[in-house]
Amino acid sequence: RRGGYAFAAGRNEPMNSDTSMPSPESVHISVLLNEAVDALAPKAGGRYLDGTVGMGGHSFAIMERTGGEGFLCGLDRDTQALELARIRLAPFGDRVHLVHTRYSEFEAALDGIGWDAVDGALIDIGVSSLQIDSAERGFSFSSDGPLDMRMDRQQKLTAYDVVNGWSREEIRRILFEYGEERYAPLIAAAIERERADKPIETTLELVRVIKGAMPAKALREKQHPAKRSFQAIRIAVNDELGAVREAMEKAIDCLNPGGRLAVITFHSLEDRIVKAAFHQAAQGCTCPKDFPVCICGKKPKVRLTPRKPILPDEREIEENPRARSAKLRVCEKI
């Protein structure tokens, strides 16, 4: 441990001894892989941050692009994902540092390995296939498992706590704000009634309650009726939007001049935060347009490269339907 964080470099000992885990390549397809790596334009000798290393797909491609001559710091809240990333990134030896922490805490992680800045940073703000497809993690509304949804299984707050312990009004609020669920009042009321008799303990129990609260026409929609509610609860459990805001406030400052920040989002709430942060950093002067001269003295910190988000093409969506809603935004430090 350095600075309170757990580290594992390429050939170090595993952080746990779970030998039953699948190979990284078999369980995860990195979204917008080529586009993200092209955006960062990694070079030999450069230092790169992968704020959500997952199972190492983007990180491996970044290191490969440097010819194995770059350096990478990979962060993740999920220790199981970090173990898979350690295996996948082993060929790069001690050029790779893996840190168990959330991406919004990147400053402490970089300080822990003696880096003051990086030449590129990538943040993939999404739930990994490893988490979604593992029933025991409680992220999926399609398979039965405990109400968990923690990305970091060392944290205390779980989906069980939210569903059974938060007030009806607070549940209504997160369903509406984080899930954009128009039936939030009905679902929150149904949850309150159900848990009055006994706690809601599993994912499929929660799905049953959600379905029972929704009108028949909503159940006929193409999208699974519980999708928005599960998204909202997951965001609340992991404080995902808070992490995005915190990271966007300081990520640009960790870049060397010419360094690039690439962020992949998967729904409008995240993308709105990233878009606003990028445009504010690129704007510079904030004086009213009718001022003859600038008096605020603010200069642009970045240029947008490109100005609009990069989207997955039809081939990627066909191969990986979970990529459908992904957006990649990129900016370059001036």
mmCIF file of C-alpha atoms in Angstrom:
data_model
loop_
_atom_site.group_PDB
_atom_site.id
_atom_site.type_symbol
_atom_site.label_atom_id
_atom_site.label_comp_id
_atom_site.label_asym_id
_atom_site.label_seq_id
_atom_site.Cartn_x
_atom_site.Cartn_y
_atom_site.Cartn_z
ATOM 1 C CA ARG A 1 0.000 0.000 0.000
ATOM 2 C CA ARG A 2 1.083 3.551 -0.775
ATOM 3 C CA GLY A 3 -0.878 6.571 0.372
ATOM 4 C CA GLY A 4 -3.724 4.351 1.591
ATOM 5 C CA TYR A 5 -4.369 2.704 -1.778
ATOM 6 C CA ALA A 6 -3.870 -0.917 -2.835
ATOM 7 C CA PHE A 7 -1.451 -1.319 -5.737
ATOM 8 C CA ALA A 8 -0.734 -4.190 -8.104
ATOM 9 C CA ALA A 9 1.784 -3.880 -10.909
ATOM 10 C CA GLY A 10 1.862 -6.162 -13.904
ATOM 11 C CA ARG A 11 3.810 -9.151 -12.514
ATOM 12 C CA ASN A 12 3.084 -8.673 -8.825
ATOM 13 C CA GLU A 13 1.092 -11.143 -6.768
ATOM 14 C CA PRO A 14 -2.681 -11.172 -7.349
ATOM 15 C CA MET A 15 -4.868 -9.037 -5.098
ATOM 16 C CA ASN A 16 -7.013 -12.092 -4.427
ATOM 17 C CA SER A 17 -6.745 -15.796 -5.084
ATOM 18 C CA ASP A 18 -9.988 -16.372 -7.001
ATOM 19 C CA THR A 19 -8.877 -18.793 -9.720
ATOM 20 C CA SER A 20 -12.425 -19.354 -10.938
ATOM 21 C CA MET A 21 -12.701 -16.004 -12.669
ATOM 22 C CA PRO A 22 -13.178 -15.984 -16.451
ATOM 23 C CA SER A 23 -10.563 -14.529 -18.735
ATOM 24 C CA PRO A 24 -10.901 -10.761 -19.352
ATOM 25 C CA GLU A 25 -11.307 -11.251 -23.100
ATOM 26 C CA SER A 26 -14.217 -13.665 -22.675
ATOM 27 C CA VAL A 27 -16.496 -11.454 -20.604
ATOM 28 C CA HIS A 28 -16.071 -7.908 -21.858
ATOM 29 C CA ILE A 29 -16.093 -5.983 -25.126
ATOM 30 C CA SER A 30 -14.542 -2.523 -24.782
ATOM 31 C CA VAL A 31 -16.864 0.138 -26.179
ATOM 32 C CA LEU A 32 -15.491 2.594 -28.783
ATOM 33 C CA LEU A 33 -12.088 0.971 -28.336
ATOM 34 C CA ASN A 34 -10.333 2.189 -31.475
ATOM 35 C CA GLU A 35 -11.978 5.608 -31.332
ATOM 36 C CA ALA A 36 -10.917 6.182 -27.723
ATOM 37 C CA VAL A 37 -7.320 5.082 -28.300
ATOM 38 C CA ASP A 38 -7.089 7.129 -31.514
ATOM 39 C CA ALA A 39 -8.356 10.143 -29.552
ATOM 40 C CA LEU A 40 -5.631 9.787 -26.916
ATOM 41 C CA ALA A 41 -2.916 9.218 -29.562
ATOM 42 C CA PRO A 42 -0.594 7.391 -27.092
ATOM 43 C CA LYS A 43 3.147 7.689 -27.656
ATOM 44 C CA ALA A 44 6.205 5.853 -26.379
ATOM 45 C CA GLY A 45 7.356 7.285 -23.067
ATOM 46 C CA GLY A 46 3.978 8.887 -22.349
ATOM 47 C CA ARG A 47 2.065 8.561 -19.112
ATOM 48 C CA TYR A 48 -1.621 7.651 -19.330
ATOM 49 C CA LEU A 49 -4.485 7.363 -16.878
ATOM 50 C CA ASP A 50 -7.352 4.923 -17.329
ATOM 51 C CA GLY A 51 -9.839 6.069 -14.717
ATOM 52 C CA THR A 52 -12.066 3.018 -15.148
ATOM 53 C CA VAL A 53 -9.679 0.253 -16.122
ATOM 54 C CA GLY A 54 -12.310 -2.493 -15.891
ATOM 55 C CA MET A 55 -10.835 -5.659 -17.314
ATOM 56 C CA GLY A 56 -8.074 -3.810 -19.114
ATOM 57 C CA GLY A 57 -9.388 -3.632 -22.673
ATOM 58 C CA HIS A 58 -8.773 0.063 -23.270
ATOM 59 C CA SER A 59 -5.596 0.003 -21.169
ATOM 60 C CA PHE A 60 -4.120 -2.886 -23.147
ATOM 61 C CA ALA A 61 -4.807 -1.041 -26.424
ATOM 62 C CA ILE A 62 -3.268 2.162 -25.049
ATOM 63 C CA MET A 63 -0.091 0.370 -23.988
ATOM 64 C CA GLU A 64 0.037 -1.556 -27.243
ATOM 65 C CA ARG A 65 -0.176 1.728 -29.187
ATOM 66 C CA THR A 66 2.888 2.998 -27.310
ATOM 67 C CA GLY A 67 4.781 -0.090 -28.470
ATOM 68 C CA GLY A 68 4.900 -1.233 -24.868
ATOM 69 C CA GLU A 69 7.063 1.801 -24.087
ATOM 70 C CA GLY A 70 4.446 3.911 -22.293
ATOM 71 C CA PHE A 71 3.309 3.991 -18.676
ATOM 72 C CA LEU A 72 -0.223 3.546 -17.375
ATOM 73 C CA CYS A 73 -2.089 4.067 -14.131
ATOM 74 C CA GLY A 74 -5.399 2.194 -14.064
ATOM 75 C CA LEU A 75 -8.098 2.815 -11.461
ATOM 76 C CA ASP A 76 -11.215 0.868 -10.587
ATOM 77 C CA ARG A 77 -13.635 0.504 -7.681
ATOM 78 C CA ASP A 78 -14.172 -3.175 -8.443
ATOM 79 C CA THR A 79 -11.460 -5.457 -7.058
ATOM 80 C CA GLN A 80 -12.557 -8.381 -9.233
ATOM 81 C CA ALA A 81 -12.177 -6.243 -12.361
ATOM 82 C CA LEU A 82 -8.750 -5.107 -11.176
ATOM 83 C CA GLU A 83 -7.628 -8.705 -10.790
ATOM 84 C CA LEU A 84 -8.685 -9.478 -14.354
ATOM 85 C CA ALA A 85 -6.958 -6.310 -15.564
ATOM 86 C CA ARG A 86 -3.785 -7.365 -13.737
ATOM 87 C CA ILE A 87 -3.777 -10.620 -15.660
ATOM 88 C CA ARG A 88 -4.460 -8.968 -18.996
ATOM 89 C CA LEU A 89 -1.868 -6.223 -18.543
ATOM 90 C CA ALA A 90 0.868 -8.507 -17.164
ATOM 91 C CA PRO A 91 2.938 -8.362 -20.400
ATOM 92 C CA PHE A 92 3.705 -4.701 -19.674
ATOM 93 C CA GLY A 93 5.248 -5.463 -16.289
ATOM 94 C CA ASP A 94 5.896 -2.624 -13.885
ATOM 95 C CA ARG A 95 4.999 -0.006 -16.499
ATOM 96 C CA VAL A 96 1.403 -0.546 -15.317
ATOM 97 C CA HIS A 97 0.122 0.469 -11.897
ATOM 98 C CA LEU A 98 -3.356 -0.608 -10.785
ATOM 99 C CA VAL A 99 -5.109 1.227 -7.975
ATOM 100 C CA HIS A 100 -8.273 0.287 -6.107
ATOM 101 C CA THR A 101 -10.151 3.591 -5.999
ATOM 102 C CA ARG A 102 -12.860 5.488 -7.855
ATOM 103 C CA TYR A 103 -11.863 7.607 -10.832
ATOM 104 C CA SER A 104 -12.810 10.861 -9.088
ATOM 105 C CA GLU A 105 -9.939 10.174 -6.636
ATOM 106 C CA PHE A 106 -7.311 10.085 -9.391
ATOM 107 C CA GLU A 107 -5.186 12.864 -7.859
ATOM 108 C CA ALA A 108 -4.327 10.782 -4.779
ATOM 109 C CA ALA A 109 -3.702 7.741 -6.979
ATOM 110 C CA LEU A 110 -1.287 9.615 -9.254
ATOM 111 C CA ASP A 111 0.442 11.164 -6.252
ATOM 112 C CA GLY A 112 0.863 7.674 -4.804
ATOM 113 C CA ILE A 113 2.988 6.594 -7.769
ATOM 114 C CA GLY A 114 4.851 9.889 -8.042
ATOM 115 C CA TRP A 115 3.099 11.331 -11.105
ATOM 116 C CA ASP A 116 2.171 15.011 -11.161
ATOM 117 C CA ALA A 117 0.513 14.976 -14.611
ATOM 118 C CA VAL A 118 -0.374 12.675 -17.506
ATOM 119 C CA ASP A 119 -0.263 12.850 -21.301
ATOM 120 C CA GLY A 120 -3.752 11.425 -21.685
ATOM 121 C CA ALA A 121 -6.688 10.299 -19.562
ATOM 122 C CA LEU A 122 -9.635 8.042 -20.363
ATOM 123 C CA ILE A 123 -12.782 7.603 -18.273
ATOM 124 C CA ASP A 124 -15.360 5.017 -19.359
ATOM 125 C CA ILE A 125 -18.424 5.830 -17.253
ATOM 126 C CA GLY A 126 -20.467 2.670 -17.395
ATOM 127 C CA VAL A 127 -21.238 -0.656 -15.773
ATOM 128 C CA SER A 128 -19.049 -3.477 -17.042
ATOM 129 C CA SER A 129 -20.346 -6.714 -18.506
ATOM 130 C CA LEU A 130 -18.674 -8.511 -15.598
ATOM 131 C CA GLN A 131 -20.948 -6.681 -13.171
ATOM 132 C CA ILE A 132 -24.143 -6.889 -15.220
ATOM 133 C CA ASP A 133 -23.772 -10.572 -16.080
ATOM 134 C CA SER A 134 -22.914 -11.696 -12.546
ATOM 135 C CA ALA A 135 -26.260 -12.411 -10.879
ATOM 136 C CA GLU A 136 -24.698 -12.290 -7.415
ATOM 137 C CA ARG A 137 -23.709 -8.638 -7.973
ATOM 138 C CA GLY A 138 -27.377 -7.636 -8.157
ATOM 139 C CA PHE A 139 -27.132 -5.265 -11.134
ATOM 140 C CA SER A 140 -29.345 -7.251 -13.503
ATOM 141 C CA PHE A 141 -33.131 -7.183 -13.724
ATOM 142 C CA SER A 142 -33.008 -10.339 -15.866
ATOM 143 C CA SER A 143 -31.547 -12.793 -13.345
ATOM 144 C CA ASP A 144 -32.154 -13.346 -9.653
ATOM 145 C CA GLY A 145 -29.637 -12.205 -7.104
ATOM 146 C CA PRO A 146 -29.263 -10.185 -3.907
ATOM 147 C CA LEU A 147 -30.078 -6.477 -4.008
ATOM 148 C CA ASP A 148 -26.477 -5.286 -4.035
ATOM 149 C CA MET A 149 -25.394 -3.124 -7.031
ATOM 150 C CA ARG A 150 -22.142 -1.979 -5.405
ATOM 151 C CA MET A 151 -19.299 -1.347 -7.818
ATOM 152 C CA ASP A 152 -16.977 -1.343 -4.816
ATOM 153 C CA ARG A 153 -17.999 -4.281 -2.675
ATOM 154 C CA GLN A 154 -16.131 -2.823 0.276
ATOM 155 C CA GLN A 155 -18.537 0.089 0.618
ATOM 156 C CA LYS A 156 -21.444 -0.241 3.056
ATOM 157 C CA LEU A 157 -24.444 1.156 1.144
ATOM 158 C CA THR A 158 -26.246 -1.440 -1.018
ATOM 159 C CA ALA A 159 -29.380 -1.469 -3.155
ATOM 160 C CA TYR A 160 -31.072 -3.378 -0.328
ATOM 161 C CA ASP A 161 -30.470 -0.389 1.960
ATOM 162 C CA VAL A 162 -31.902 2.043 -0.590
ATOM 163 C CA VAL A 163 -34.994 -0.025 -1.403
ATOM 164 C CA ASN A 164 -35.809 -0.986 2.181
ATOM 165 C CA GLY A 165 -34.444 1.939 4.151
ATOM 166 C CA TRP A 166 -34.897 5.140 2.177
ATOM 167 C CA SER A 167 -38.127 7.104 2.419
ATOM 168 C CA ARG A 168 -40.837 6.807 -0.183
ATOM 169 C CA GLU A 169 -40.203 10.406 -1.276
ATOM 170 C CA GLU A 170 -36.455 9.867 -1.648
ATOM 171 C CA ILE A 171 -37.017 6.723 -3.729
ATOM 172 C CA ARG A 172 -39.499 8.624 -5.902
ATOM 173 C CA ARG A 173 -36.927 11.380 -6.382
ATOM 174 C CA ILE A 174 -34.067 9.132 -7.482
ATOM 175 C CA LEU A 175 -36.327 7.108 -9.803
ATOM 176 C CA PHE A 176 -37.481 10.318 -11.470
ATOM 177 C CA GLU A 177 -34.148 12.175 -11.542
ATOM 178 C CA TYR A 178 -31.673 9.344 -12.155
ATOM 179 C CA GLY A 179 -33.885 6.946 -14.090
ATOM 180 C CA GLU A 180 -36.165 9.490 -15.769
ATOM 181 C CA GLU A 181 -38.957 7.093 -14.791
ATOM 182 C CA ARG A 182 -42.368 8.698 -15.395
ATOM 183 C CA TYR A 183 -44.067 6.153 -13.129
ATOM 184 C CA ALA A 184 -41.756 6.958 -10.210
ATOM 185 C CA PRO A 185 -44.582 7.905 -7.772
ATOM 186 C CA LEU A 186 -46.431 4.633 -8.432
ATOM 187 C CA ILE A 187 -43.288 2.507 -8.090
ATOM 188 C CA ALA A 188 -42.140 4.258 -4.900
ATOM 189 C CA ALA A 189 -45.579 3.744 -3.349
ATOM 190 C CA ALA A 190 -45.568 0.060 -4.315
ATOM 191 C CA ILE A 191 -42.115 -0.419 -2.780
ATOM 192 C CA GLU A 192 -43.310 1.181 0.443
ATOM 193 C CA ARG A 193 -46.343 -1.113 0.610
ATOM 194 C CA GLU A 194 -44.338 -4.248 -0.150
ATOM 195 C CA ARG A 195 -41.600 -3.638 2.404
ATOM 196 C CA ALA A 196 -44.158 -2.900 5.130
ATOM 197 C CA ASP A 197 -44.888 -6.646 5.198
ATOM 198 C CA LYS A 198 -41.350 -7.914 4.636
ATOM 199 C CA PRO A 199 -38.078 -6.604 3.171
ATOM 200 C CA ILE A 200 -37.524 -6.765 -0.599
ATOM 201 C CA GLU A 201 -34.399 -8.917 -0.752
ATOM 202 C CA THR A 202 -33.702 -9.957 -4.365
ATOM 203 C CA THR A 203 -33.574 -8.411 -7.810
ATOM 204 C CA LEU A 204 -36.503 -10.407 -9.159
ATOM 205 C CA GLU A 205 -38.603 -9.522 -6.116
ATOM 206 C CA LEU A 206 -37.972 -5.868 -6.932
ATOM 207 C CA VAL A 207 -38.797 -6.473 -10.615
ATOM 208 C CA ARG A 208 -42.129 -8.006 -9.561
ATOM 209 C CA VAL A 209 -42.968 -4.966 -7.418
ATOM 210 C CA ILE A 210 -42.027 -2.555 -10.217
ATOM 211 C CA LYS A 211 -44.086 -4.419 -12.808
ATOM 212 C CA GLY A 212 -47.050 -4.580 -10.429
ATOM 213 C CA ALA A 213 -46.999 -0.815 -10.011
ATOM 214 C CA MET A 214 -46.926 0.084 -13.709
ATOM 215 C CA PRO A 215 -49.945 0.362 -16.025
ATOM 216 C CA ALA A 216 -50.500 -2.327 -18.644
ATOM 217 C CA LYS A 217 -49.412 -0.090 -21.529
ATOM 218 C CA ALA A 218 -46.000 0.436 -19.900
ATOM 219 C CA LEU A 219 -45.448 -3.315 -19.651
ATOM 220 C CA ARG A 220 -45.922 -3.599 -23.419
ATOM 221 C CA GLU A 221 -43.071 -1.210 -24.206
ATOM 222 C CA LYS A 222 -39.980 -2.604 -25.911
ATOM 223 C CA GLN A 223 -37.733 -1.614 -23.001
ATOM 224 C CA HIS A 224 -37.791 -3.805 -19.888
ATOM 225 C CA PRO A 225 -40.130 -2.154 -17.358
ATOM 226 C CA ALA A 226 -37.527 -2.295 -14.579
ATOM 227 C CA LYS A 227 -34.594 -0.905 -16.586
ATOM 228 C CA ARG A 228 -34.987 2.743 -15.600
ATOM 229 C CA SER A 229 -35.588 1.957 -11.927
ATOM 230 C CA PHE A 230 -32.555 -0.331 -11.707
ATOM 231 C CA GLN A 231 -30.432 2.348 -13.364
ATOM 232 C CA ALA A 232 -31.618 4.944 -10.861
ATOM 233 C CA ILE A 233 -30.959 2.768 -7.818
ATOM 234 C CA ARG A 234 -27.513 1.790 -9.137
ATOM 235 C CA ILE A 235 -26.599 5.460 -9.667
ATOM 236 C CA ALA A 236 -27.721 6.290 -6.125
ATOM 237 C CA VAL A 237 -25.852 3.352 -4.544
ATOM 238 C CA ASN A 238 -22.579 4.285 -6.262
ATOM 239 C CA ASP A 239 -23.008 8.083 -6.301
ATOM 240 C CA GLU A 240 -22.178 7.933 -9.996
ATOM 241 C CA LEU A 241 -23.222 11.461 -10.945
ATOM 242 C CA GLY A 242 -21.333 12.924 -8.001
ATOM 243 C CA ALA A 243 -18.205 11.117 -9.181
ATOM 244 C CA VAL A 244 -18.625 12.470 -12.720
ATOM 245 C CA ARG A 245 -19.007 16.046 -11.465
ATOM 246 C CA GLU A 246 -15.999 15.748 -9.161
ATOM 247 C CA ALA A 247 -13.795 14.233 -11.861
ATOM 248 C CA MET A 248 -14.784 16.801 -14.495
ATOM 249 C CA GLU A 249 -13.925 19.655 -12.135
ATOM 250 C CA LYS A 250 -10.266 18.628 -11.925
ATOM 251 C CA ALA A 251 -9.415 16.139 -14.703
ATOM 252 C CA ILE A 252 -8.281 18.764 -17.225
ATOM 253 C CA ASP A 253 -5.794 20.196 -14.733
ATOM 254 C CA CYS A 254 -3.985 16.836 -14.490
ATOM 255 C CA LEU A 255 -3.072 16.926 -18.209
ATOM 256 C CA ASN A 256 0.239 18.041 -19.645
ATOM 257 C CA PRO A 257 -0.038 20.628 -22.466
ATOM 258 C CA GLY A 258 -1.235 18.774 -25.564
ATOM 259 C CA GLY A 259 -2.624 15.968 -23.416
ATOM 260 C CA ARG A 260 -6.123 14.729 -24.122
ATOM 261 C CA LEU A 261 -9.061 13.770 -21.939
ATOM 262 C CA ALA A 262 -11.507 11.230 -23.409
ATOM 263 C CA VAL A 263 -14.769 10.404 -21.633
ATOM 264 C CA ILE A 264 -17.260 7.697 -22.644
ATOM 265 C CA THR A 265 -20.794 8.092 -21.273
ATOM 266 C CA PHE A 266 -23.848 5.862 -21.599
ATOM 267 C CA HIS A 267 -26.824 8.031 -20.719
ATOM 268 C CA SER A 268 -27.903 11.641 -20.971
ATOM 269 C CA LEU A 269 -27.375 12.563 -17.317
ATOM 270 C CA GLU A 270 -23.658 11.734 -17.463
ATOM 271 C CA ASP A 271 -23.182 13.211 -20.916
ATOM 272 C CA ARG A 272 -24.796 16.490 -19.877
ATOM 273 C CA ILE A 273 -22.246 16.928 -17.086
ATOM 274 C CA VAL A 274 -19.282 16.088 -19.331
ATOM 275 C CA LYS A 275 -20.503 18.282 -22.181
ATOM 276 C CA ALA A 276 -20.988 21.270 -19.883
ATOM 277 C CA ALA A 277 -17.541 20.841 -18.304
ATOM 278 C CA PHE A 278 -15.808 20.567 -21.684
ATOM 279 C CA HIS A 279 -17.585 23.587 -23.155
ATOM 280 C CA GLN A 280 -16.888 25.696 -20.075
ATOM 281 C CA ALA A 281 -13.177 24.814 -20.225
ATOM 282 C CA ALA A 282 -13.080 25.588 -23.962
ATOM 283 C CA GLN A 283 -14.954 28.855 -23.645
ATOM 284 C CA GLY A 284 -12.442 31.003 -21.814
ATOM 285 C CA CYS A 285 -13.878 34.497 -21.487
ATOM 286 C CA THR A 286 -17.207 34.657 -19.629
ATOM 287 C CA CYS A 287 -17.835 38.387 -20.053
ATOM 288 C CA PRO A 288 -21.217 39.453 -21.502
ATOM 289 C CA LYS A 289 -21.152 39.588 -25.308
ATOM 290 C CA ASP A 290 -21.825 43.343 -25.333
ATOM 291 C CA PHE A 291 -18.624 44.132 -23.363
ATOM 292 C CA PRO A 292 -16.146 45.895 -25.686
ATOM 293 C CA VAL A 293 -13.139 44.212 -24.016
ATOM 294 C CA CYS A 294 -12.617 41.206 -21.780
ATOM 295 C CA ILE A 295 -12.363 42.039 -18.095
ATOM 296 C CA CYS A 296 -12.622 38.519 -16.627
ATOM 297 C CA GLY A 297 -9.197 37.484 -17.952
ATOM 298 C CA LYS A 298 -10.232 33.845 -18.383
ATOM 299 C CA LYS A 299 -8.515 31.938 -21.187
ATOM 300 C CA PRO A 300 -9.597 28.658 -22.825
ATOM 301 C CA LYS A 301 -8.004 25.629 -21.166
ATOM 302 C CA VAL A 302 -8.829 23.143 -23.916
ATOM 303 C CA ARG A 303 -9.909 22.736 -27.495
ATOM 304 C CA LEU A 304 -12.621 20.244 -28.373
ATOM 305 C CA THR A 305 -11.341 17.474 -30.666
ATOM 306 C CA PRO A 306 -13.852 17.091 -32.280
ATOM 307 C CA ARG A 307 -16.599 19.475 -31.209
ATOM 308 C CA LYS A 308 -19.340 16.835 -31.379
ATOM 309 C CA PRO A 309 -19.372 13.457 -29.611
ATOM 310 C CA ILE A 310 -18.076 10.348 -31.367
ATOM 311 C CA LEU A 311 -20.703 7.592 -31.628
ATOM 312 C CA PRO A 312 -20.394 3.843 -32.247
ATOM 313 C CA ASP A 313 -20.990 2.749 -35.815
ATOM 314 C CA GLU A 314 -23.634 0.239 -36.886
ATOM 315 C CA ARG A 315 -21.166 -2.640 -36.953
ATOM 316 C CA GLU A 316 -20.145 -2.113 -33.316
ATOM 317 C CA ILE A 317 -23.771 -1.810 -32.202
ATOM 318 C CA GLU A 318 -24.590 -5.055 -34.010
ATOM 319 C CA GLU A 319 -21.650 -6.848 -32.343
ATOM 320 C CA ASN A 320 -22.247 -5.255 -28.933
ATOM 321 C CA PRO A 321 -25.802 -3.880 -28.412
ATOM 322 C CA ARG A 322 -24.732 -2.355 -25.074
ATOM 323 C CA ALA A 323 -22.703 0.177 -27.062
ATOM 324 C CA ARG A 324 -25.825 1.715 -28.590
ATOM 325 C CA SER A 325 -26.102 4.651 -26.191
ATOM 326 C CA ALA A 326 -22.361 5.348 -25.850
ATOM 327 C CA LYS A 327 -20.899 8.788 -26.561
ATOM 328 C CA LEU A 328 -17.207 9.690 -26.595
ATOM 329 C CA ARG A 329 -16.204 13.305 -25.946
ATOM 330 C CA VAL A 330 -12.610 14.446 -26.277
ATOM 331 C CA CYS A 331 -10.737 17.644 -25.436
ATOM 332 C CA GLU A 332 -7.070 18.644 -25.687
ATOM 333 C CA LYS A 333 -5.214 20.736 -23.104
ATOM 334 C CA ILE A 334 -3.920 24.000 -24.578
#
